[in-house]
Amino acid sequence: MDLRFSEADEIFRAEVARWLAANLTGEFAPLRGRGGPGDEHVLLAERRAWERKLGEAGWTCVGWPIEYGGRGLSLMQQVIFFEEYARAQGPGRLGHIGETLLGPTIMAFGTAAQKRRFLPPIITGEELWCQGYSEPNAGSDLANVQTKARREGDQWVIDGQKIWTSGAQWSDWCFVLCRTDPAAPSHKALSYLLVPMRQQAIEIRPIRQMTGESEFSEVFFDGARTAAENLVGEVNGGWAVAMATLAFERGASTLGQQLNFHNELREVFERARANGANNDPIMRQRLAEAWMGLRIMRFNALRTLSQGDGTALGREALITKLYWATWHRTLGKLAMDVLGADSEIAAGAPYALARLQRLFLFTRADTIYAGTNQIQRNIIAERALGLPREPRPTGGTQR
Ligand SMILES: Cc1cc2nc3c(=O)[nH]c(=O)nc-3n(C[C@H](O)[C@H](O)[C@H](O)COP(=O)(O)OP(=O)(O)OC[C@H]3O[C@@H](n4cnc5c(N)ncnc54)[C@H](O)[C@@H]3O)c2cc1C
């Protein structure tokens, strides 16, 4: 196992760092450090412009193959890009669902026409996507999706409700998992449709979160329409497509997010030094544990990358989500304990939450979205360790 970066990797790292230093300036300077967890709703117009700027310079979709307009970077270089992006405090990416989930799914399952239509605007940052999977009774048990779609002439007509749809308010398109054969067993009756969000028959109701903001929404489809050709994969074959999208959700971009974590941990250390919390031996131990946890995360990422063939991740990658989500949630709690009584108060009117307070509240969600911790354990047991499958009442696999 070779955990070192090559000379070419280091040259690439310097190139990324130089570009970001030169361009996160002027009108984009206020975006530094913004738009992250619990802060997704801010500076939307400016971050849309930033997406286009990244796209123009070829810094979106860096892992996509060159034939589809990407940079064709190796996994190692993708991680370097994400690390440098975090080091430069690049803003939360509005385009990440299109780039990391929908784009790779279209490349794997889409028709030639779908690739021509949908990939370029993701690269240029012109079209933003959201993920329409979860419903009130279909979260971990995704096969229970009840939103229905029926064919009417050359269109699909969609009725039903999605929930927890991140970024629905600012998205142009949604990939929607829906039921297209009420008679078939649950996961064999689902199809994967690409649906334009800006139409009268779609109502978006933002859900107020405990941060006070609304990052996700309920989405109601009341006779919403999309063209017949916007079906990805086969009719009633959406389950395989949906599972592939979820596999991409656990991919390389999550490995690079550790520098964001590093920035947050450094802020916790600074606050502990400033208010003397680090004089408490138990607190000191917890701070050291957090630091060690982050180092382990990094070494694990490097191990995962150096073991693969440079293009696909091995089964070790299956522990990534469980590990980072649990570490990050613990960091949120540690941040509050370091702040002590100050964690309960705001600096003054208009009583906005401080970064660490938002961090604490948002990290409660880390062990839920993109597959809960319990579901991650099931995935590790079944797919990495080969243990017997858990019985499933609805027949499908989990999220
Ligand atoms: C911040 C945030 C953003 C999100 N964004 C999106 C989005 O953009 N698009 C989207 O479609 N969804 C999104 N979600 C929804 C998310 O995918 C679901 O919340 C998640 O899959 C869990 O489903 P659920 O909430 O219905 O909980 P449930 O599935 O009802 O689970 C409840 C509890 O039971 C446990 N459990 C369930 N089944 C099992 C089992 N078989 N074995 C052991 N334990 C089990 C779970 O681990 C959990 O603790 C988001 C969620 C959050 C918090």
Short mmCIF file of C-alpha atoms and ligand atoms in Angstrom, two decimals:
data_model
loop_
_atom_site.label_atom_id
_atom_site.label_comp_id
_atom_site.label_asym_id
_atom_site.label_seq_id
_atom_site.Cartn_x
_atom_site.Cartn_y
_atom_site.Cartn_z
CA MET A 1 0.00 0.00 0.00
CA ASP A 2 1.52 3.31 -1.10
CA LEU A 3 -0.02 6.28 0.71
CA ARG A 4 2.12 8.96 -0.92
CA PHE A 5 0.99 11.38 -3.60
CA SER A 6 3.04 11.27 -6.82
CA GLU A 7 4.96 14.25 -8.17
CA ALA A 8 2.31 14.69 -10.88
CA ASP A 9 -0.36 14.74 -8.16
CA GLU A 10 1.50 17.48 -6.29
CA ILE A 11 1.84 19.56 -9.47
CA PHE A 12 -1.88 19.14 -10.03
CA ARG A 13 -2.56 20.15 -6.40
CA ALA A 14 -0.60 23.37 -6.93
CA GLU A 15 -2.53 24.12 -10.13
CA VAL A 16 -5.90 23.75 -8.36
CA ALA A 17 -4.75 25.86 -5.41
CA ARG A 18 -3.48 28.61 -7.75
CA TRP A 19 -6.73 28.76 -9.73
CA LEU A 20 -8.87 28.93 -6.61
CA ALA A 21 -6.68 31.61 -5.01
CA ALA A 22 -6.90 33.71 -8.19
CA ASN A 23 -10.66 33.29 -8.68
CA LEU A 24 -12.26 33.21 -5.23
CA THR A 25 -11.72 36.96 -5.20
CA GLY A 26 -13.67 40.11 -6.08
CA GLU A 27 -17.39 39.38 -6.45
CA PHE A 28 -16.76 35.76 -5.35
CA ALA A 29 -14.73 36.57 -2.21
CA PRO A 30 -17.84 36.73 0.05
CA LEU A 31 -18.61 33.12 -0.91
CA ARG A 32 -15.61 31.74 0.96
CA GLY A 33 -16.76 29.37 3.68
CA ARG A 34 -20.47 29.85 2.85
CA GLY A 35 -23.21 27.49 1.67
CA GLY A 36 -22.08 24.49 3.74
CA PRO A 37 -24.18 22.30 6.06
CA GLY A 38 -26.99 24.33 7.62
CA ASP A 39 -26.08 27.29 5.39
CA GLU A 40 -27.22 25.95 2.00
CA HIS A 41 -29.88 28.62 1.47
CA VAL A 42 -27.50 31.62 1.37
CA LEU A 43 -26.18 33.67 -1.57
CA LEU A 44 -28.02 31.61 -4.18
CA ALA A 45 -27.58 33.99 -7.14
CA GLU A 46 -23.89 34.45 -6.37
CA ARG A 47 -23.34 30.70 -5.99
CA ARG A 48 -25.14 30.04 -9.29
CA ALA A 49 -22.71 32.48 -10.90
CA TRP A 50 -19.84 30.62 -9.19
CA GLU A 51 -21.10 27.33 -10.66
CA ARG A 52 -20.93 28.87 -14.13
CA LYS A 53 -17.46 30.26 -13.43
CA LEU A 54 -16.23 26.81 -12.35
CA GLY A 55 -17.86 25.30 -15.42
CA GLU A 56 -16.21 27.74 -17.83
CA ALA A 57 -12.79 26.91 -16.39
CA GLY A 58 -13.39 23.15 -16.49
CA TRP A 59 -13.55 22.71 -12.71
CA THR A 60 -16.98 21.09 -12.53
CA CYS A 61 -17.45 17.35 -13.09
CA VAL A 62 -13.70 16.80 -12.81
CA GLY A 63 -14.10 13.01 -12.46
CA TRP A 64 -16.34 12.62 -15.52
CA PRO A 65 -14.75 11.02 -18.60
CA ILE A 66 -13.38 13.45 -21.18
CA GLU A 67 -15.80 12.10 -23.83
CA TYR A 68 -18.68 13.49 -21.75
CA GLY A 69 -17.03 16.85 -21.18
CA GLY A 70 -15.33 16.10 -17.85
CA ARG A 71 -11.63 16.25 -16.96
CA GLY A 72 -11.23 12.49 -16.66
CA LEU A 73 -9.29 12.82 -13.39
CA SER A 74 -8.15 9.74 -11.48
CA LEU A 75 -9.78 9.11 -8.10
CA MET A 76 -6.64 10.40 -6.37
CA GLN A 77 -6.73 13.65 -8.32
CA GLN A 78 -10.43 14.08 -7.66
CA VAL A 79 -9.73 13.86 -3.96
CA ILE A 80 -6.90 16.38 -4.34
CA PHE A 81 -9.32 18.73 -6.11
CA PHE A 82 -11.93 18.40 -3.35
CA GLU A 83 -9.23 18.86 -0.67
CA GLU A 84 -7.93 22.04 -2.26
CA TYR A 85 -11.47 23.30 -2.76
CA ALA A 86 -12.10 22.89 0.96
CA ARG A 87 -8.71 24.38 1.88
CA ALA A 88 -9.57 27.50 -0.16
CA GLN A 89 -12.97 27.55 1.61
CA GLY A 90 -14.80 27.19 -1.70
CA PRO A 91 -18.57 27.64 -1.26
CA GLY A 92 -21.02 24.73 -0.93
CA ARG A 93 -21.67 23.46 -4.46
CA LEU A 94 -25.21 24.02 -5.74
CA GLY A 95 -24.49 21.67 -8.63
CA HIS A 96 -23.34 18.68 -6.62
CA ILE A 97 -26.48 16.53 -7.04
CA GLY A 98 -26.29 16.85 -10.83
CA GLU A 99 -22.54 16.33 -10.85
CA THR A 100 -22.22 13.44 -8.43
CA LEU A 101 -25.58 11.64 -8.74
CA LEU A 102 -27.58 12.34 -11.88
CA GLY A 103 -24.70 12.82 -14.33
CA PRO A 104 -22.99 9.47 -13.60
CA THR A 105 -26.42 7.76 -13.69
CA ILE A 106 -27.16 9.18 -17.16
CA MET A 107 -23.70 8.11 -18.33
CA ALA A 108 -24.39 4.55 -17.14
CA PHE A 109 -28.07 4.16 -18.12
CA GLY A 110 -29.07 7.09 -20.34
CA THR A 111 -29.71 7.07 -24.09
CA ALA A 112 -27.39 8.97 -26.44
CA ALA A 113 -30.04 11.70 -26.70
CA GLN A 114 -30.31 11.98 -22.89
CA LYS A 115 -26.52 12.31 -22.62
CA ARG A 116 -26.54 15.10 -25.22
CA ARG A 117 -29.44 16.91 -23.58
CA PHE A 118 -28.68 16.62 -19.87
CA LEU A 119 -24.90 16.36 -19.34
CA PRO A 120 -23.69 19.68 -20.85
CA PRO A 121 -25.87 21.99 -18.67
CA ILE A 122 -24.62 20.16 -15.55
CA ILE A 123 -21.04 20.83 -16.62
CA THR A 124 -21.69 24.50 -17.37
CA GLY A 125 -23.61 24.96 -14.11
CA GLU A 126 -26.76 26.07 -15.94
CA GLU A 127 -29.15 23.38 -14.67
CA LEU A 128 -29.46 22.29 -11.04
CA TRP A 129 -30.93 18.98 -9.94
CA CYS A 130 -32.68 17.53 -6.90
CA GLN A 131 -33.37 13.96 -5.85
CA GLY A 132 -37.01 12.82 -5.61
CA TYR A 133 -36.78 9.48 -3.83
CA SER A 134 -38.08 9.73 -0.24
CA GLU A 135 -41.77 9.82 0.60
CA PRO A 136 -43.60 9.89 3.94
CA ASN A 137 -43.68 6.07 3.92
CA ALA A 138 -40.62 5.34 1.82
CA GLY A 139 -37.26 6.29 3.32
CA SER A 140 -35.02 3.38 4.20
CA ASP A 141 -37.69 1.17 2.68
CA LEU A 142 -37.42 2.92 -0.66
CA ALA A 143 -39.19 0.14 -2.57
CA ASN A 144 -42.42 1.34 -1.00
CA VAL A 145 -42.54 4.47 -3.19
CA GLN A 146 -46.19 5.36 -3.97
CA THR A 147 -45.88 8.35 -6.33
CA LYS A 148 -47.46 7.19 -9.58
CA ALA A 149 -46.72 7.91 -13.23
CA ARG A 150 -48.87 6.93 -16.21
CA ARG A 151 -48.24 7.31 -19.92
CA GLU A 152 -50.50 9.75 -21.77
CA GLY A 153 -49.55 10.11 -25.43
CA ASP A 154 -45.95 11.25 -25.64
CA GLN A 155 -45.81 12.30 -21.98
CA TRP A 156 -45.65 10.86 -18.47
CA VAL A 157 -48.19 12.23 -15.98
CA ILE A 158 -47.11 12.14 -12.32
CA ASP A 159 -49.20 12.24 -9.15
CA GLY A 160 -47.97 11.89 -5.58
CA GLN A 161 -45.73 13.36 -2.92
CA LYS A 162 -42.02 13.42 -2.19
CA ILE A 163 -40.47 14.67 1.04
CA TRP A 164 -37.09 15.88 2.34
CA THR A 165 -36.15 16.95 -1.21
CA SER A 166 -32.92 18.92 -0.73
CA GLY A 167 -32.63 22.04 -2.84
CA ALA A 168 -36.07 21.56 -4.49
CA GLN A 169 -36.70 25.32 -4.30
CA TRP A 170 -33.71 26.21 -6.45
CA SER A 171 -33.58 23.17 -8.73
CA ASP A 172 -34.51 23.14 -12.41
CA TRP A 173 -35.00 19.37 -12.64
CA CYS A 174 -35.73 16.43 -10.34
CA PHE A 175 -35.05 12.72 -10.86
CA VAL A 176 -38.17 11.06 -9.56
CA LEU A 177 -38.63 7.44 -8.60
CA CYS A 178 -42.24 6.51 -9.26
CA ARG A 179 -44.60 3.57 -9.58
CA THR A 180 -45.57 2.72 -13.14
CA ASP A 181 -47.31 -0.64 -12.62
CA PRO A 182 -49.65 -0.81 -9.61
CA ALA A 183 -50.06 -4.58 -10.06
CA ALA A 184 -46.39 -5.68 -9.95
CA PRO A 185 -44.36 -6.47 -6.79
CA SER A 186 -43.08 -3.33 -5.14
CA HIS A 187 -39.56 -2.79 -6.49
CA LYS A 188 -40.31 -4.29 -9.92
CA ALA A 189 -42.89 -1.61 -10.69
CA LEU A 190 -40.74 1.50 -10.34
CA SER A 191 -39.44 3.80 -13.07
CA TYR A 192 -36.89 6.62 -13.03
CA LEU A 193 -38.14 9.85 -14.60
CA LEU A 194 -36.46 13.20 -15.21
CA VAL A 195 -39.02 15.89 -14.43
CA PRO A 196 -38.81 19.67 -14.98
CA MET A 197 -39.47 21.44 -11.67
CA ARG A 198 -40.80 24.70 -13.03
CA GLN A 199 -44.40 23.80 -13.86
CA GLN A 200 -47.74 24.67 -12.28
CA ALA A 201 -48.56 21.06 -11.38
CA ILE A 202 -45.61 20.91 -8.96
CA GLU A 203 -45.97 22.56 -5.59
CA ILE A 204 -42.91 22.98 -3.36
CA ARG A 205 -43.50 23.50 0.36
CA PRO A 206 -40.25 24.22 2.21
CA ILE A 207 -39.86 22.42 5.55
CA ARG A 208 -38.51 24.55 8.36
CA GLN A 209 -35.58 22.79 10.02
CA MET A 210 -34.28 23.22 13.54
CA THR A 211 -31.59 25.56 12.18
CA GLY A 212 -34.53 27.86 11.32
CA GLU A 213 -33.78 27.53 7.62
CA SER A 214 -35.32 25.38 4.90
CA GLU A 215 -32.82 23.31 2.98
CA PHE A 216 -35.34 20.66 2.02
CA SER A 217 -39.03 20.60 1.02
CA GLU A 218 -42.14 18.58 0.48
CA VAL A 219 -42.85 18.31 -3.25
CA PHE A 220 -46.38 17.63 -4.48
CA PHE A 221 -47.01 16.35 -8.02
CA ASP A 222 -50.56 16.96 -9.17
CA GLY A 223 -50.70 15.88 -12.80
CA ALA A 224 -47.09 17.03 -13.39
CA ARG A 225 -45.74 16.20 -16.83
CA THR A 226 -42.53 15.20 -18.47
CA ALA A 227 -41.75 14.04 -22.01
CA ALA A 228 -41.88 10.29 -22.68
CA GLU A 229 -38.19 10.27 -23.64
CA ASN A 230 -37.22 11.45 -20.12
CA LEU A 231 -37.42 7.92 -18.76
CA VAL A 232 -33.98 6.57 -17.71
CA GLY A 233 -33.62 2.81 -18.21
CA GLU A 234 -36.63 0.57 -18.82
CA VAL A 235 -40.25 1.09 -17.83
CA ASN A 236 -40.55 -0.71 -14.45
CA GLY A 237 -36.74 -1.07 -14.45
CA GLY A 238 -36.10 2.03 -12.31
CA TRP A 239 -34.93 0.11 -9.26
CA ALA A 240 -31.56 -0.80 -10.80
CA VAL A 241 -31.09 2.81 -11.93
CA ALA A 242 -32.03 4.17 -8.49
CA MET A 243 -29.60 1.81 -6.74
CA ALA A 244 -26.79 2.88 -9.08
CA THR A 245 -27.46 6.52 -8.17
CA LEU A 246 -27.19 5.63 -4.48
CA ALA A 247 -23.86 3.89 -5.08
CA PHE A 248 -22.56 7.12 -6.66
CA GLU A 249 -23.75 8.95 -3.51
CA ARG A 250 -21.14 7.00 -1.56
CA GLY A 251 -18.36 7.80 -4.06
CA ALA A 252 -15.18 9.85 -4.27
CA SER A 253 -16.57 13.28 -3.44
CA THR A 254 -17.25 12.20 0.13
CA LEU A 255 -13.58 11.28 0.52
CA GLY A 256 -12.48 14.82 -0.21
CA GLN A 257 -14.77 16.52 2.28
CA GLN A 258 -12.32 15.94 5.09
CA LEU A 259 -10.65 19.30 4.70
CA ASN A 260 -14.01 20.91 5.46
CA PHE A 261 -14.04 18.81 8.61
CA HIS A 262 -10.50 19.92 9.31
CA ASN A 263 -11.57 23.58 9.08
CA GLU A 264 -14.41 22.92 11.52
CA LEU A 265 -12.19 21.02 13.96
CA ARG A 266 -9.64 23.84 13.89
CA GLU A 267 -12.38 26.29 14.84
CA VAL A 268 -13.37 24.04 17.77
CA PHE A 269 -9.70 23.92 18.90
CA GLU A 270 -9.41 27.70 18.67
CA ARG A 271 -12.53 28.18 20.79
CA ALA A 272 -11.24 25.66 23.36
CA ARG A 273 -7.94 27.50 23.63
CA ALA A 274 -9.69 30.87 23.85
CA ASN A 275 -12.16 29.96 26.62
CA GLY A 276 -9.90 27.55 28.50
CA ALA A 277 -12.01 24.46 27.82
CA ASN A 278 -8.79 22.68 26.85
CA ASN A 279 -7.61 22.88 30.47
CA ASP A 280 -10.15 20.26 31.42
CA PRO A 281 -8.48 16.82 31.10
CA ILE A 282 -11.62 15.05 29.83
CA MET A 283 -12.23 17.77 27.27
CA ARG A 284 -8.58 17.58 26.18
CA GLN A 285 -8.98 13.88 25.66
CA ARG A 286 -12.14 14.37 23.59
CA LEU A 287 -10.37 16.98 21.46
CA ALA A 288 -7.48 14.58 20.89
CA GLU A 289 -9.92 11.80 20.00
CA ALA A 290 -11.61 14.04 17.44
CA TRP A 291 -8.22 14.82 15.88
CA MET A 292 -7.28 11.13 15.79
CA GLY A 293 -10.66 10.24 14.29
CA LEU A 294 -10.05 12.67 11.46
CA ARG A 295 -6.54 11.29 10.83
CA ILE A 296 -7.98 7.77 10.70
CA MET A 297 -10.59 9.02 8.22
CA ARG A 298 -7.82 10.39 6.02
CA PHE A 299 -5.68 7.24 6.16
CA ASN A 300 -8.74 5.15 5.39
CA ALA A 301 -9.49 7.33 2.38
CA LEU A 302 -5.93 6.99 1.13
CA ARG A 303 -6.00 3.24 1.72
CA THR A 304 -9.27 2.93 -0.20
CA LEU A 305 -7.87 4.94 -3.10
CA SER A 306 -4.52 3.20 -3.28
CA GLN A 307 -6.16 -0.24 -3.26
CA GLY A 308 -8.57 0.38 -6.13
CA ASP A 309 -7.69 0.32 -9.81
CA GLY A 310 -7.84 4.12 -9.95
CA THR A 311 -11.36 4.24 -11.39
CA ALA A 312 -13.72 2.31 -9.07
CA LEU A 313 -13.81 2.08 -5.29
CA GLY A 314 -13.40 -1.27 -3.53
CA ARG A 315 -15.62 -2.70 -0.81
CA GLU A 316 -13.64 -0.82 1.88
CA ALA A 317 -15.42 2.32 0.64
CA LEU A 318 -18.66 0.96 2.13
CA ILE A 319 -17.56 2.03 5.62
CA THR A 320 -16.98 5.64 4.55
CA LYS A 321 -20.49 7.04 5.13
CA LEU A 322 -20.97 5.35 8.51
CA TYR A 323 -17.56 6.52 9.71
CA TRP A 324 -17.68 10.17 8.62
CA ALA A 325 -21.32 10.70 9.61
CA THR A 326 -20.72 9.36 13.12
CA TRP A 327 -17.47 11.32 13.52
CA HIS A 328 -19.10 14.54 12.31
CA ARG A 329 -22.12 14.19 14.60
CA THR A 330 -19.75 13.67 17.54
CA LEU A 331 -17.83 16.79 16.49
CA GLY A 332 -21.06 18.82 16.62
CA LYS A 333 -21.66 17.71 20.19
CA LEU A 334 -18.03 18.39 21.14
CA ALA A 335 -18.29 21.90 19.68
CA MET A 336 -21.26 22.65 21.94
CA ASP A 337 -19.51 21.25 25.02
CA VAL A 338 -16.44 23.37 24.27
CA LEU A 339 -18.62 26.49 24.03
CA GLY A 340 -20.36 25.57 27.28
CA ALA A 341 -23.08 28.06 28.28
CA ASP A 342 -22.24 30.19 25.21
CA SER A 343 -23.60 27.43 22.99
CA GLU A 344 -27.10 28.43 24.14
CA ILE A 345 -26.99 32.09 23.18
CA ALA A 346 -26.70 34.15 20.01
CA ALA A 347 -24.37 37.11 19.67
CA GLY A 348 -27.26 39.58 19.39
CA ALA A 349 -30.08 40.72 17.10
CA PRO A 350 -31.14 39.31 14.64
CA TYR A 351 -30.10 36.26 16.71
CA ALA A 352 -28.63 34.33 13.81
CA LEU A 353 -26.94 31.07 14.74
CA ALA A 354 -23.14 31.03 14.74
CA ARG A 355 -21.25 28.55 12.54
CA LEU A 356 -20.64 26.01 15.31
CA GLN A 357 -24.26 26.18 16.47
CA ARG A 358 -25.43 25.48 12.91
CA LEU A 359 -22.85 22.73 12.67
CA PHE A 360 -24.22 21.03 15.78
CA LEU A 361 -27.82 21.18 14.60
CA PHE A 362 -27.09 20.08 11.05
CA THR A 363 -24.80 17.20 12.00
CA ARG A 364 -27.81 15.51 13.62
CA ALA A 365 -28.92 14.86 10.03
CA ASP A 366 -25.62 13.33 8.87
CA THR A 367 -26.46 9.91 10.26
CA ILE A 368 -29.86 9.97 8.48
CA TYR A 369 -29.54 11.21 4.89
CA ALA A 370 -27.84 9.18 2.15
CA GLY A 371 -28.75 6.07 4.15
CA THR A 372 -29.05 5.98 7.95
CA ASN A 373 -26.33 4.50 10.16
CA GLN A 374 -28.44 1.38 10.69
CA ILE A 375 -28.86 0.93 6.94
CA GLN A 376 -25.11 1.50 6.41
CA ARG A 377 -24.43 -1.33 8.88
CA ASN A 378 -26.79 -3.58 6.92
CA ILE A 379 -24.97 -2.65 3.70
CA ILE A 380 -21.56 -3.43 5.24
CA ALA A 381 -22.87 -6.74 6.62
CA GLU A 382 -24.45 -7.87 3.38
CA ARG A 383 -22.32 -6.37 0.62
CA ALA A 384 -18.86 -6.18 2.20
CA LEU A 385 -18.90 -9.11 4.64
CA GLY A 386 -21.28 -11.41 2.76
CA LEU A 387 -23.55 -12.07 5.76
CA PRO A 388 -27.12 -13.34 5.11
CA ARG A 389 -29.60 -10.78 3.82
CA GLU A 390 -32.10 -9.24 6.17
CA PRO A 391 -35.71 -10.31 5.36
CA ARG A 392 -37.55 -7.50 3.53
CA PRO A 393 -41.33 -7.19 3.65
CA THR A 394 -41.50 -5.18 0.40
CA GLY A 395 -39.01 -7.31 -1.48
CA GLY A 396 -36.51 -4.64 -2.54
CA THR A 397 -33.12 -3.81 -1.15
CA GLN A 398 -32.66 -0.79 1.09
CA ARG A 399 -31.50 2.66 0.24
C1 LIG B 1 -30.83 16.68 5.65
C2 LIG B 1 -31.56 15.64 4.85
C3 LIG B 1 -31.59 15.77 3.47
C4 LIG B 1 -32.28 14.82 2.70
N1 LIG B 1 -32.35 15.00 1.34
C5 LIG B 1 -33.05 14.12 0.59
C6 LIG B 1 -33.20 14.31 -0.82
O1 LIG B 1 -32.67 15.29 -1.40
N2 LIG B 1 -33.94 13.44 -1.53
C7 LIG B 1 -34.54 12.35 -0.95
O2 LIG B 1 -35.17 11.57 -1.66
N3 LIG B 1 -34.43 12.13 0.39
C8 LIG B 1 -33.70 12.99 1.17
N4 LIG B 1 -33.60 12.79 2.53
C9 LIG B 1 -34.34 11.68 3.16
C10 LIG B 1 -33.44 10.55 3.63
O3 LIG B 1 -32.96 9.81 2.56
C11 LIG B 1 -34.28 9.69 4.58
O4 LIG B 1 -34.57 10.48 5.72
C12 LIG B 1 -33.57 8.42 5.00
O5 LIG B 1 -33.43 7.55 3.92
C13 LIG B 1 -34.29 7.70 6.15
O6 LIG B 1 -35.63 7.51 5.82
P1 LIG B 1 -36.78 7.97 6.84
O7 LIG B 1 -36.51 9.38 7.25
O8 LIG B 1 -38.09 7.67 6.20
O9 LIG B 1 -36.58 7.07 8.12
P2 LIG B 1 -37.04 5.55 8.29
O10 LIG B 1 -36.62 4.77 7.09
O11 LIG B 1 -38.49 5.53 8.67
O12 LIG B 1 -36.15 5.09 9.51
C14 LIG B 1 -36.48 5.38 10.88
C15 LIG B 1 -35.47 4.67 11.76
O13 LIG B 1 -35.56 3.24 11.59
C16 LIG B 1 -34.30 2.70 11.21
N5 LIG B 1 -34.49 1.61 10.24
C17 LIG B 1 -35.30 1.62 9.14
N6 LIG B 1 -35.20 0.45 8.49
C18 LIG B 1 -34.31 -0.32 9.16
C19 LIG B 1 -33.76 -1.63 8.96
N7 LIG B 1 -34.13 -2.38 7.93
N8 LIG B 1 -32.83 -2.08 9.84
C20 LIG B 1 -32.45 -1.32 10.91
N9 LIG B 1 -32.95 -0.07 11.17
C21 LIG B 1 -33.84 0.42 10.29
C22 LIG B 1 -33.55 3.86 10.55
O14 LIG B 1 -32.16 3.65 10.61
C23 LIG B 1 -34.02 5.03 11.41
O15 LIG B 1 -33.25 5.10 12.58
C24 LIG B 1 -32.91 13.71 3.32
C25 LIG B 1 -32.85 13.60 4.72
C26 LIG B 1 -32.19 14.54 5.48
C27 LIG B 1 -32.17 14.36 6.97
#
